mmCIF file of C-alpha atoms in Angstrom:
data_model
loop_
_atom_site.group_PDB
_atom_site.id
_atom_site.type_symbol
_atom_site.label_atom_id
_atom_site.label_comp_id
_atom_site.label_asym_id
_atom_site.label_seq_id
_atom_site.Cartn_x
_atom_site.Cartn_y
_atom_site.Cartn_z
ATOM 1 C CA MET F 38 15.110 -112.498 108.078
ATOM 2 C CA SER F 39 17.448 -108.940 108.295
ATOM 3 C CA SER F 40 14.955 -106.070 107.995
ATOM 4 C CA ALA F 41 17.477 -104.236 106.682
ATOM 5 C CA ALA F 42 17.558 -102.853 103.144
ATOM 6 C CA VAL F 43 18.674 -104.879 100.431
ATOM 7 C CA PRO F 44 21.539 -103.147 98.457
ATOM 8 C CA LYS F 45 20.103 -103.003 94.488
ATOM 9 C CA LYS F 46 22.917 -104.566 92.131
ATOM 10 C CA SER F 47 23.684 -102.295 88.938
ATOM 11 C CA ASN F 48 23.265 -103.935 85.607
ATOM 12 C CA PRO F 49 27.038 -104.258 84.420
ATOM 13 C CA LEU F 50 26.629 -104.343 80.555
ATOM 14 C CA ALA F 51 24.396 -100.954 80.785
ATOM 15 C CA THR F 52 26.521 -97.532 80.197
ATOM 16 C CA ALA F 53 25.406 -94.441 81.277
ATOM 17 C CA HIS F 54 24.402 -91.830 78.036
ATOM 18 C CA THR F 55 27.677 -89.765 77.077
ATOM 19 C CA LEU F 56 27.197 -86.173 75.782
ATOM 20 C CA LYS F 57 27.191 -87.431 72.204
ATOM 21 C CA ASP F 58 23.702 -89.561 72.709
ATOM 22 C CA ASP F 59 22.083 -86.589 73.949
ATOM 23 C CA ILE F 60 23.054 -84.642 71.933
ATOM 24 C CA TYR F 61 21.706 -86.906 68.613
ATOM 25 C CA GLY F 62 18.578 -87.976 70.938
ATOM 26 C CA LEU F 63 17.502 -84.887 71.923
ATOM 27 C CA ALA F 64 18.746 -83.899 67.721
ATOM 28 C CA LEU F 65 16.309 -87.084 66.288
ATOM 29 C CA GLY F 66 12.996 -86.763 68.591
ATOM 30 C CA VAL F 67 13.241 -82.605 68.099
ATOM 31 C CA MET F 68 13.222 -82.785 64.601
ATOM 32 C CA PHE F 69 10.183 -86.288 65.197
ATOM 33 C CA ILE F 70 8.590 -83.549 66.785
ATOM 34 C CA ALA F 71 8.352 -80.826 64.586
ATOM 35 C CA VAL F 72 7.752 -83.269 61.386
ATOM 36 C CA GLY F 73 4.946 -84.427 62.754
ATOM 37 C CA LEU F 74 3.701 -80.569 63.962
ATOM 38 C CA ASN F 75 3.943 -79.498 61.018
ATOM 39 C CA MET F 76 2.458 -82.076 59.068
ATOM 40 C CA LEU F 77 -1.085 -81.010 61.522
ATOM 41 C CA LYS F 78 -0.483 -77.858 60.459
ATOM 42 C CA PHE F 79 -0.888 -78.489 57.114
ATOM 43 C CA SER F 80 -4.262 -80.896 57.882
ATOM 44 C CA GLY F 81 -6.095 -78.704 59.129
ATOM 45 C CA MET F 82 -5.440 -80.076 62.911
ATOM 46 C CA VAL F 83 -4.628 -80.306 66.562
ATOM 47 C CA THR F 84 -2.497 -82.466 68.820
ATOM 48 C CA GLY F 85 -2.950 -82.485 72.889
ATOM 49 C CA GLY F 86 -0.420 -80.529 75.059
ATOM 50 C CA ILE F 87 1.496 -77.651 74.590
ATOM 51 C CA ALA F 88 2.076 -78.630 70.455
ATOM 52 C CA GLY F 89 -1.823 -78.769 70.304
ATOM 53 C CA ILE F 90 -1.816 -75.659 72.364
ATOM 54 C CA ALA F 91 0.297 -74.137 70.312
ATOM 55 C CA LEU F 92 -0.776 -75.356 66.837
ATOM 56 C CA LEU F 93 -4.382 -74.297 67.779
ATOM 57 C CA ILE F 94 -3.521 -70.883 68.507
ATOM 58 C CA SER F 95 -1.697 -69.858 65.446
ATOM 59 C CA TYR F 96 -4.762 -71.340 62.861
ATOM 60 C CA TYR F 97 -6.236 -67.287 64.759
ATOM 61 C CA VAL F 98 -2.780 -65.382 65.163
ATOM 62 C CA PRO F 99 0.203 -64.979 61.961
ATOM 63 C CA LEU F 100 3.288 -66.045 64.436
ATOM 64 C CA SER F 101 5.144 -68.826 63.417
ATOM 65 C CA ILE F 102 4.033 -72.438 65.462
ATOM 66 C CA GLY F 103 7.464 -72.465 66.595
ATOM 67 C CA LEU F 104 7.871 -69.565 67.758
ATOM 68 C CA LEU F 105 4.431 -69.780 69.833
ATOM 69 C CA PHE F 106 5.114 -73.752 71.268
ATOM 70 C CA THR F 107 8.767 -71.971 72.594
ATOM 71 C CA LEU F 108 6.088 -68.906 73.827
ATOM 72 C CA VAL F 109 3.346 -71.236 75.728
ATOM 73 C CA ASN F 110 6.366 -73.431 77.384
ATOM 74 C CA ILE F 111 7.236 -70.050 79.934
ATOM 75 C CA PRO F 112 4.778 -70.323 82.126
ATOM 76 C CA PHE F 113 5.875 -73.968 82.644
ATOM 77 C CA LEU F 114 9.896 -73.652 81.737
ATOM 78 C CA VAL F 115 9.303 -71.240 85.176
ATOM 79 C CA PHE F 116 7.407 -74.025 87.392
ATOM 80 C CA CYS F 117 10.016 -76.513 86.020
ATOM 81 C CA TYR F 118 12.771 -74.671 86.976
ATOM 82 C CA PHE F 119 11.122 -74.482 91.018
ATOM 83 C CA SER F 120 10.259 -78.368 90.961
ATOM 84 C CA MET F 121 12.201 -79.967 89.007
ATOM 85 C CA GLY F 122 16.072 -77.977 89.166
ATOM 86 C CA ARG F 123 17.900 -75.710 86.624
ATOM 87 C CA ALA F 124 19.621 -79.077 84.757
ATOM 88 C CA PHE F 125 17.335 -80.346 83.582
ATOM 89 C CA THR F 126 15.869 -76.357 83.668
ATOM 90 C CA VAL F 127 18.206 -76.124 80.995
ATOM 91 C CA LYS F 128 18.719 -79.114 79.817
ATOM 92 C CA THR F 129 14.076 -78.509 78.350
ATOM 93 C CA LEU F 130 14.602 -74.773 77.774
ATOM 94 C CA ILE F 131 17.488 -76.317 75.185
ATOM 95 C CA VAL F 132 14.550 -77.933 74.145
ATOM 96 C CA SER F 133 12.246 -76.009 73.215
ATOM 97 C CA VAL F 134 14.592 -73.539 71.808
ATOM 98 C CA THR F 135 15.262 -75.908 68.743
ATOM 99 C CA LEU F 136 12.728 -77.629 68.690
ATOM 100 C CA GLY F 137 11.043 -73.773 68.282
ATOM 101 C CA LEU F 138 14.243 -73.523 65.186
ATOM 102 C CA ALA F 139 13.549 -76.858 64.002
ATOM 103 C CA THR F 140 9.066 -76.422 63.565
ATOM 104 C CA GLN F 141 10.312 -73.063 60.803
ATOM 105 C CA ALA F 142 12.937 -74.840 59.807
ATOM 106 C CA VAL F 143 10.823 -77.850 57.961
ATOM 107 C CA PRO F 144 8.386 -76.272 56.048
ATOM 108 C CA MET F 145 11.471 -74.788 53.760
ATOM 109 C CA LEU F 146 13.073 -78.544 53.638
ATOM 110 C CA ILE F 147 9.432 -80.775 53.377
ATOM 111 C CA THR F 148 7.232 -78.725 50.708
ATOM 112 C CA ILE F 149 3.822 -80.974 50.172
ATOM 113 C CA SER F 150 1.600 -80.334 48.560
ATOM 114 C CA TYR F 151 -1.546 -82.287 48.381
ATOM 115 C CA LEU F 152 -2.745 -85.348 51.272
ATOM 116 C CA HIS F 153 -5.738 -87.226 50.402
ATOM 117 C CA PRO F 154 -8.314 -86.873 52.540
ATOM 118 C CA LEU F 155 -8.514 -90.245 54.186
ATOM 119 C CA LEU F 156 -4.849 -90.738 54.007
ATOM 120 C CA ARG F 157 -4.754 -87.183 56.149
ATOM 121 C CA ARG F 158 -7.414 -88.838 58.880
ATOM 122 C CA TRP F 159 -5.034 -91.756 59.131
ATOM 123 C CA TRP F 160 -1.953 -88.897 59.333
ATOM 124 C CA VAL F 161 -3.261 -87.464 61.953
ATOM 125 C CA ALA F 162 -4.846 -90.855 63.238
ATOM 126 C CA HIS F 163 -1.327 -92.306 64.014
ATOM 127 C CA LEU F 164 0.720 -89.655 64.475
ATOM 128 C CA SER F 165 -0.104 -89.579 68.615
ATOM 129 C CA ALA F 166 1.930 -92.984 68.167
ATOM 130 C CA TRP F 167 4.777 -91.857 65.997
ATOM 131 C CA GLY F 168 5.069 -88.456 67.586
ATOM 132 C CA SER F 169 5.113 -90.407 71.982
ATOM 133 C CA PHE F 170 8.840 -92.625 70.723
ATOM 134 C CA PRO F 171 10.018 -89.094 70.033
ATOM 135 C CA LEU F 172 9.009 -87.833 73.613
ATOM 136 C CA HIS F 173 9.431 -90.748 74.866
ATOM 137 C CA VAL F 174 13.200 -90.447 73.925
ATOM 138 C CA ILE F 175 13.794 -87.186 74.795
ATOM 139 C CA MET F 176 12.320 -87.061 78.097
ATOM 140 C CA ARG F 177 14.590 -90.065 78.296
ATOM 141 C CA LEU F 178 17.104 -88.710 78.119
ATOM 142 C CA LEU F 179 16.508 -84.614 79.977
ATOM 143 C CA ALA F 180 16.222 -86.852 82.866
ATOM 144 C CA ALA F 181 19.223 -88.626 82.867
ATOM 145 C CA ARG F 182 21.861 -86.513 82.890
ATOM 146 C CA VAL F 183 22.603 -83.007 84.332
ATOM 147 C CA TRP F 184 25.242 -81.369 81.899
#
């Protein structure tokens, strides 16, 4: 047996993401997350990660979740630039700013006047699962191609 590396066969049915695919996927993921963040804010709850830090700060500082999300992301964007490269950082910055704007726009588009406490608990318990799908889509699209 030879110790030479065997070339990996590519899937002939696989197609690369187009720019249109990337924009659609990122926009869809951003909107899901923006709605989820606003539901958490309405419920008075928090989540983990950068979104959770932004939510927590928004309860004490009169700034929008979207602006706080973008501001809290700045140190991580600097780290991202040095560890992941310029292209990934630019795409992440675009998504971060877009998410900040979408999070501010959602309350103008969707009004929630009442949420039963049991439904509120159910919503928060399932939001992490519902929110992980768009995060997965966004991260996959960010890493998939260089613009």
